[in-house]
Amino acid sequence: MSTLHHGFVASILSANLPLIPASTLHIYLDAVEATCRNNPNQMTQSYHVQLAAHIFTRALIDGYIDNDEFNASLTSFCLSYARVKAAIDLYALLIRTAHGGLSNSEQESEVSEDR
């Protein structure tokens, strides 16, 4: 997936997140990981990881995806790209939601930080 193509896909996913089935998000995550594996340029990898991490962060906060369904694949993704802040933030969110979910104030602060 090229950088331009990924930006376009991320824009569509972000705008239509409530309508996107979980299976499509799994395919998207697999495509991002494959792109990062095949591209040794760290700046390009960081761009792809940031876009994906922001989409999945929003999906988790807004309740569009279930943490249990995505926990293993997202944890692996985040730890593979731990040098990218957005991936670490997503990993922290996964840990918090796995241990009892987010309070309303946490959800509001996460959403405002993501924008």
mmCIF file of C-alpha atoms in Angstrom:
data_model
loop_
_atom_site.group_PDB
_atom_site.id
_atom_site.type_symbol
_atom_site.label_atom_id
_atom_site.label_comp_id
_atom_site.label_asym_id
_atom_site.label_seq_id
_atom_site.Cartn_x
_atom_site.Cartn_y
_atom_site.Cartn_z
ATOM 1 C CA MET A 1 0.000 0.000 0.000
ATOM 2 C CA SER A 2 1.528 3.320 -0.999
ATOM 3 C CA THR A 3 1.635 6.255 1.391
ATOM 4 C CA LEU A 4 -0.914 8.165 -0.687
ATOM 5 C CA HIS A 5 -3.196 5.133 -0.948
ATOM 6 C CA HIS A 6 -2.973 4.526 2.795
ATOM 7 C CA GLY A 7 -3.865 8.134 3.548
ATOM 8 C CA PHE A 8 -6.952 7.800 1.359
ATOM 9 C CA VAL A 9 -7.965 4.467 2.923
ATOM 10 C CA ALA A 10 -7.433 5.846 6.442
ATOM 11 C CA SER A 11 -9.591 8.855 5.624
ATOM 12 C CA ILE A 12 -12.426 6.638 4.402
ATOM 13 C CA LEU A 13 -12.155 4.300 7.384
ATOM 14 C CA SER A 14 -12.074 7.171 9.840
ATOM 15 C CA ALA A 15 -15.118 8.866 8.326
ATOM 16 C CA ASN A 16 -17.127 5.628 8.219
ATOM 17 C CA LEU A 17 -15.814 3.802 11.285
ATOM 18 C CA PRO A 18 -19.252 2.958 12.749
ATOM 19 C CA LEU A 19 -20.181 1.213 9.493
ATOM 20 C CA ILE A 20 -16.962 -0.774 8.974
ATOM 21 C CA PRO A 21 -17.198 -4.465 9.949
ATOM 22 C CA ALA A 22 -14.517 -5.940 12.212
ATOM 23 C CA SER A 23 -13.378 -8.270 9.435
ATOM 24 C CA THR A 24 -12.492 -5.271 7.260
ATOM 25 C CA LEU A 25 -10.465 -3.754 10.098
ATOM 26 C CA HIS A 26 -8.584 -7.054 10.472
ATOM 27 C CA ILE A 27 -7.756 -6.960 6.751
ATOM 28 C CA TYR A 28 -6.678 -3.329 7.076
ATOM 29 C CA LEU A 29 -4.356 -4.131 9.981
ATOM 30 C CA ASP A 30 -2.835 -7.045 8.036
ATOM 31 C CA ALA A 31 -2.267 -4.773 5.036
ATOM 32 C CA VAL A 32 -0.561 -2.128 7.179
ATOM 33 C CA GLU A 33 1.705 -4.728 8.776
ATOM 34 C CA ALA A 34 2.630 -6.174 5.367
ATOM 35 C CA THR A 35 3.388 -2.698 4.048
ATOM 36 C CA CYS A 36 5.632 -1.932 7.007
ATOM 37 C CA ARG A 37 7.430 -5.290 6.715
ATOM 38 C CA ASN A 38 8.127 -4.727 3.027
ATOM 39 C CA ASN A 39 9.306 -1.128 3.396
ATOM 40 C CA PRO A 40 12.581 -0.680 5.311
ATOM 41 C CA ASN A 41 12.239 3.132 5.439
ATOM 42 C CA GLN A 42 11.473 3.960 9.088
ATOM 43 C CA MET A 43 9.811 7.289 8.290
ATOM 44 C CA THR A 44 7.377 5.573 5.940
ATOM 45 C CA GLN A 45 6.748 2.811 8.474
ATOM 46 C CA SER A 46 6.071 5.419 11.159
ATOM 47 C CA TYR A 47 3.530 7.155 8.927
ATOM 48 C CA HIS A 48 1.629 3.924 8.285
ATOM 49 C CA VAL A 49 1.753 2.921 11.959
ATOM 50 C CA GLN A 50 0.518 6.341 13.102
ATOM 51 C CA LEU A 51 -2.469 6.268 10.773
ATOM 52 C CA ALA A 52 -3.461 2.748 11.799
ATOM 53 C CA ALA A 53 -2.923 3.428 15.501
ATOM 54 C CA HIS A 54 -5.137 6.517 15.393
ATOM 55 C CA ILE A 55 -7.918 4.625 13.625
ATOM 56 C CA PHE A 56 -7.818 1.741 16.104
ATOM 57 C CA THR A 57 -7.548 4.103 19.082
ATOM 58 C CA ARG A 58 -10.684 5.890 17.967
ATOM 59 C CA ALA A 59 -12.459 2.595 17.273
ATOM 60 C CA LEU A 60 -11.676 1.311 20.772
ATOM 61 C CA ILE A 61 -12.606 4.538 22.549
ATOM 62 C CA ASP A 62 -15.873 4.930 20.663
ATOM 63 C CA GLY A 63 -16.738 1.246 21.157
ATOM 64 C CA TYR A 64 -16.770 0.291 17.477
ATOM 65 C CA ILE A 65 -14.496 -2.698 18.060
ATOM 66 C CA ASP A 66 -14.209 -5.169 20.889
ATOM 67 C CA ASN A 67 -10.907 -5.232 22.760
ATOM 68 C CA ASP A 68 -11.121 -9.016 23.176
ATOM 69 C CA GLU A 69 -11.382 -9.574 19.422
ATOM 70 C CA PHE A 70 -8.466 -7.306 18.496
ATOM 71 C CA ASN A 71 -6.258 -7.554 21.589
ATOM 72 C CA ALA A 72 -3.739 -10.108 20.329
ATOM 73 C CA SER A 73 -3.274 -8.644 16.854
ATOM 74 C CA LEU A 74 -3.138 -5.034 18.053
ATOM 75 C CA THR A 75 -0.752 -5.873 20.904
ATOM 76 C CA SER A 76 1.583 -7.589 18.467
ATOM 77 C CA PHE A 77 1.334 -4.634 16.081
ATOM 78 C CA CYS A 78 2.027 -2.078 18.815
ATOM 79 C CA LEU A 79 4.997 -3.949 20.228
ATOM 80 C CA SER A 80 6.460 -4.455 16.761
ATOM 81 C CA TYR A 81 6.490 -0.695 16.239
ATOM 82 C CA ALA A 82 7.179 0.491 19.782
ATOM 83 C CA ARG A 83 9.338 3.354 18.491
ATOM 84 C CA VAL A 84 6.163 5.107 17.264
ATOM 85 C CA LYS A 85 4.381 7.064 19.990
ATOM 86 C CA ALA A 86 0.913 6.419 18.566
ATOM 87 C CA ALA A 87 1.544 2.659 18.783
ATOM 88 C CA ILE A 88 2.608 2.952 22.436
ATOM 89 C CA ASP A 89 -0.461 5.068 23.212
ATOM 90 C CA LEU A 90 -2.660 2.421 21.576
ATOM 91 C CA TYR A 91 -0.915 -0.298 23.560
ATOM 92 C CA ALA A 92 -1.557 1.613 26.804
ATOM 93 C CA LEU A 93 -5.215 1.951 25.823
ATOM 94 C CA LEU A 94 -5.419 -1.794 25.157
ATOM 95 C CA ILE A 95 -4.011 -2.502 28.619
ATOM 96 C CA ARG A 96 -6.419 -0.076 30.308
ATOM 97 C CA THR A 97 -9.489 -1.378 28.477
ATOM 98 C CA ALA A 98 -8.521 -4.977 29.175
ATOM 99 C CA HIS A 99 -8.490 -4.188 32.893
ATOM 100 C CA GLY A 100 -11.958 -2.802 33.331
ATOM 101 C CA GLY A 101 -12.526 -0.342 30.538
ATOM 102 C CA LEU A 102 -12.312 3.419 30.402
ATOM 103 C CA SER A 103 -14.169 5.852 32.604
ATOM 104 C CA ASN A 104 -16.103 8.658 30.915
ATOM 105 C CA SER A 105 -13.408 11.211 31.775
ATOM 106 C CA GLU A 106 -10.714 8.944 30.266
ATOM 107 C CA GLN A 107 -12.767 8.541 27.104
ATOM 108 C CA GLU A 108 -13.172 12.307 26.773
ATOM 109 C CA SER A 109 -9.467 12.963 27.321
ATOM 110 C CA GLU A 110 -8.452 10.214 24.870
ATOM 111 C CA VAL A 111 -10.757 11.620 22.194
ATOM 112 C CA SER A 112 -9.495 15.184 22.683
ATOM 113 C CA GLU A 113 -5.848 14.009 22.533
ATOM 114 C CA ASP A 114 -6.553 12.041 19.345
ATOM 115 C CA ARG A 115 -7.851 15.095 17.491
#
